XYZ file of C-alpha atoms in Angstrom:
277
model
C 139.766 17.610 123.587
C 137.439 20.454 124.428
C 136.812 23.703 122.507
C 138.768 22.904 119.325
C 137.292 19.443 118.814
C 133.763 20.786 119.274
C 134.330 23.396 116.588
C 136.100 21.072 114.208
C 133.405 18.436 114.286
C 130.929 21.119 113.250
C 133.051 22.136 110.272
C 132.678 19.278 107.795
C 134.203 21.085 104.843
C 137.645 22.017 106.094
C 139.188 20.677 109.288
C 142.360 19.255 110.754
C 145.324 18.825 108.413
C 143.180 18.383 105.298
C 145.091 19.323 102.149
C 143.891 21.308 99.148
C 144.861 18.695 96.592
C 145.927 15.075 96.533
C 146.683 13.246 93.306
C 147.906 9.870 94.548
C 145.620 7.180 95.919
C 148.028 5.839 98.510
C 151.301 6.474 100.248
C 153.858 4.235 101.842
C 157.330 4.818 103.235
C 159.569 6.020 100.430
C 156.676 7.535 98.468
C 155.176 11.012 98.742
C 151.439 11.569 98.425
C 150.307 14.622 96.530
C 152.174 16.997 94.255
C 155.587 18.494 94.691
C 157.644 15.338 95.105
C 159.005 13.773 98.237
C 160.249 15.907 101.120
C 162.526 13.990 103.434
C 164.089 14.541 106.844
C 166.245 12.352 109.070
C 165.529 11.583 112.713
C 169.122 11.426 113.862
C 170.302 10.063 117.185
C 170.727 12.989 119.596
C 170.532 14.060 123.224
C 167.521 16.405 123.456
C 165.976 18.083 126.503
C 162.329 19.097 126.036
C 162.417 22.559 127.600
C 161.396 25.040 124.896
C 165.054 25.924 124.217
C 166.133 24.945 120.697
C 169.874 25.361 121.269
C 170.451 21.617 121.681
C 169.072 21.091 118.163
C 171.984 22.950 116.569
C 173.839 20.710 114.176
C 170.736 18.619 113.432
C 169.554 18.980 109.844
C 165.990 20.184 109.379
C 163.464 21.034 106.706
C 162.233 24.535 105.907
C 158.773 24.865 104.411
C 155.859 27.195 103.850
C 152.590 26.427 105.615
C 149.612 27.401 103.470
C 145.903 27.883 104.046
C 143.405 25.333 102.814
C 140.261 27.209 101.798
C 140.457 30.694 103.289
C 142.427 32.865 100.889
C 142.550 35.687 103.426
C 144.776 33.652 105.746
C 148.463 34.404 105.296
C 150.998 31.647 104.777
C 153.751 31.181 107.369
C 157.375 30.181 107.086
C 158.237 27.215 109.286
C 160.869 24.600 109.938
C 160.906 21.147 111.463
C 163.599 18.885 112.902
C 163.241 15.346 114.212
C 165.574 13.387 116.490
C 165.500 10.249 118.581
C 167.279 8.440 121.380
C 166.865 4.899 122.633
C 163.399 5.603 124.050
C 161.832 8.676 122.476
C 161.152 10.487 119.206
C 161.588 14.278 119.419
C 160.076 16.976 117.183
C 161.072 20.640 116.973
C 158.426 22.629 115.060
C 159.159 26.351 114.610
C 156.811 28.892 113.006
C 157.530 32.514 112.108
C 154.729 34.610 113.605
C 154.164 37.343 116.172
C 153.509 36.548 119.818
C 149.925 36.152 121.002
C 149.044 34.149 124.083
C 145.994 34.539 126.322
C 145.804 32.142 129.242
C 142.003 32.125 129.401
C 141.207 31.756 125.689
C 142.993 29.177 123.543
C 141.584 30.726 120.369
C 143.505 33.929 121.120
C 146.711 31.899 121.424
C 148.667 30.024 118.789
C 148.000 26.311 118.266
C 149.938 23.569 116.493
C 149.572 19.972 115.343
C 151.740 17.137 114.097
C 150.144 14.315 112.126
C 151.542 10.831 111.420
C 150.345 8.041 109.180
C 149.434 4.932 111.171
C 148.268 2.815 108.236
C 150.539 2.624 105.189
C 147.802 3.850 102.832
C 146.551 6.688 105.030
C 146.240 9.926 103.083
C 147.481 13.307 104.153
C 143.780 14.257 104.287
C 143.501 12.789 107.781
C 143.058 9.362 106.231
C 140.869 10.179 103.225
C 141.188 11.894 99.854
C 139.627 15.168 98.737
C 137.458 13.272 96.234
C 136.026 10.946 98.889
C 136.033 12.369 102.382
C 133.930 9.633 103.949
C 135.732 6.480 102.781
C 138.864 6.023 104.838
C 142.223 4.968 103.446
C 143.549 4.371 106.944
C 144.182 5.827 110.387
C 146.316 8.869 111.151
C 147.764 9.819 114.547
C 147.379 13.466 115.631
C 149.372 15.350 118.263
C 147.165 18.390 118.774
C 148.318 21.252 120.978
C 146.288 24.203 122.243
C 148.429 26.408 124.457
C 146.474 26.391 127.703
C 149.638 26.265 129.841
C 152.286 28.972 129.877
C 155.606 29.053 128.065
C 158.275 26.883 129.647
C 155.788 24.629 131.468
C 155.732 20.882 130.903
C 152.627 19.960 128.949
C 151.405 16.367 129.139
C 153.985 13.660 129.634
C 151.907 11.527 131.958
C 151.609 7.944 130.754
C 147.988 6.872 131.144
C 147.350 3.355 132.325
C 145.759 1.408 129.432
C 142.190 0.365 130.101
C 141.887 2.524 133.221
C 141.685 6.068 131.881
C 138.454 6.234 129.866
C 139.709 9.184 127.797
C 143.463 8.745 127.871
C 144.145 10.942 124.835
C 142.654 14.053 126.428
C 145.265 16.112 128.273
C 143.011 17.793 130.803
C 145.812 19.892 132.261
C 147.234 21.755 129.265
C 145.347 20.425 126.208
C 148.152 18.624 124.382
C 145.948 15.823 123.093
C 146.703 12.454 121.513
C 144.079 11.990 118.812
C 143.348 9.850 115.773
C 141.256 10.079 112.632
C 140.135 7.999 109.674
C 138.260 10.712 107.745
C 138.446 14.532 107.787
C 135.019 14.996 109.366
C 135.881 13.060 112.539
C 138.689 13.418 115.043
C 138.745 11.626 118.372
C 140.865 11.532 121.502
C 142.532 8.172 121.996
C 140.369 6.247 124.451
C 139.289 2.784 125.433
C 141.333 -0.323 126.043
C 145.011 0.084 125.204
C 144.874 3.864 124.770
C 147.510 6.076 126.343
C 148.843 9.606 126.063
C 152.527 10.011 126.822
C 153.102 13.152 124.752
C 155.308 15.764 126.417
C 155.702 19.297 125.093
C 157.166 22.666 126.065
C 156.634 25.801 124.006
C 158.281 29.217 123.882
C 158.595 32.305 121.692
C 161.723 34.223 120.739
C 160.149 37.531 121.900
C 157.250 36.925 124.313
C 155.961 40.488 124.092
C 152.441 41.141 122.835
C 152.423 41.334 119.008
C 156.231 41.132 118.836
C 157.642 39.539 115.681
C 159.577 36.350 116.184
C 159.436 32.578 116.158
C 157.226 30.089 117.967
C 159.070 27.059 119.294
C 157.037 23.883 119.792
C 159.249 21.168 121.251
C 157.787 17.731 121.924
C 158.552 14.093 122.459
C 156.781 10.728 122.591
C 158.001 7.164 123.234
C 159.112 5.398 120.070
C 156.650 2.570 120.759
C 153.519 3.125 122.829
C 151.756 -0.147 122.090
C 148.628 1.848 121.163
C 147.183 0.693 117.828
C 146.005 4.237 117.069
C 149.481 5.714 117.552
C 152.219 5.812 114.951
C 155.096 3.611 116.114
C 158.694 4.508 115.319
C 161.626 2.137 114.818
C 165.232 2.574 113.733
C 165.640 1.796 110.043
C 162.034 2.630 109.171
C 160.400 5.705 107.609
C 157.440 7.575 109.087
C 155.087 9.983 107.290
C 154.487 13.379 108.935
C 152.432 16.534 108.316
C 152.238 19.852 110.198
C 149.659 22.536 110.943
C 149.529 25.909 112.716
C 146.672 28.171 113.853
C 147.289 31.942 113.923
C 145.269 33.789 116.606
C 145.470 37.002 114.564
C 143.015 35.611 112.032
C 140.135 37.613 113.537
C 139.230 39.532 116.712
C 137.835 36.235 118.015
C 141.085 34.428 117.265
C 141.703 31.518 114.928
C 138.878 29.599 113.284
C 138.645 26.043 112.002
C 139.291 26.905 108.356
C 142.049 29.347 109.241
C 144.956 27.041 109.890
C 147.963 26.745 107.606
C 149.490 23.359 106.915
C 152.007 21.277 104.986
C 149.704 18.552 103.638
C 148.954 20.151 100.294
C 152.501 19.181 99.294
C 152.112 15.606 100.488
C 153.643 13.780 103.416
C 157.035 14.659 104.893
C 159.079 11.448 105.039
C 160.981 10.957 108.300
C 163.785 8.398 108.131
C 164.589 7.134 111.624
C 168.370 6.524 111.785
């Protein structure tokens, strides 16, 4: 990952999907880490086309939530919703955020950005693996799907399966910047790379009113194979529960666009439990 990873690694205090508070020392399927109790969603079997059009998600139950800032009190919260589905081969995520339209092809920081995080290890915290009280001792690995909108609405982003052991930096989507990353502690995020790494994420985004500054809803639609064989990826199986968190970067934060501490996220209320039907 390019510009965002460089900035995030320089911001040791607040980065990624780090939450404001976390009271539990571990989390496993069926338990929610942090305050607020468990939030659950079902990944139902469905026929989904990843095209930026959410109409084929009608009839699938979702979860509405409020994404909140971590440390910057001047950053507004955003209403959002998420739905998850699956078929025999893929897990699908529909992440929608209420915000006005801003997209600049030549500057990702002047465009919206989004991320989905999954627990890889059962004890991984919503703080990208660690707790607020100890940000250097990892509780486990988390898988990050991180998306800067360097390609236009309606275009396929990613989706190319990298050959394990051949692509030295498989997690880096050089075409559109939809990166497959992992982390053990908040201060460090890395693209998947090395032997066994692959990036088969596919995404298409859109906005309900793609007119500059127009109010509306961002639509981030994505998919990934249920099982990638990559030890730094979350793997999904029918009958099991996965742990998910969400984040969004608003380019209206400043004239220069969004900043590292300016994202809003779901982690301060613990993991979202995704039951794969």
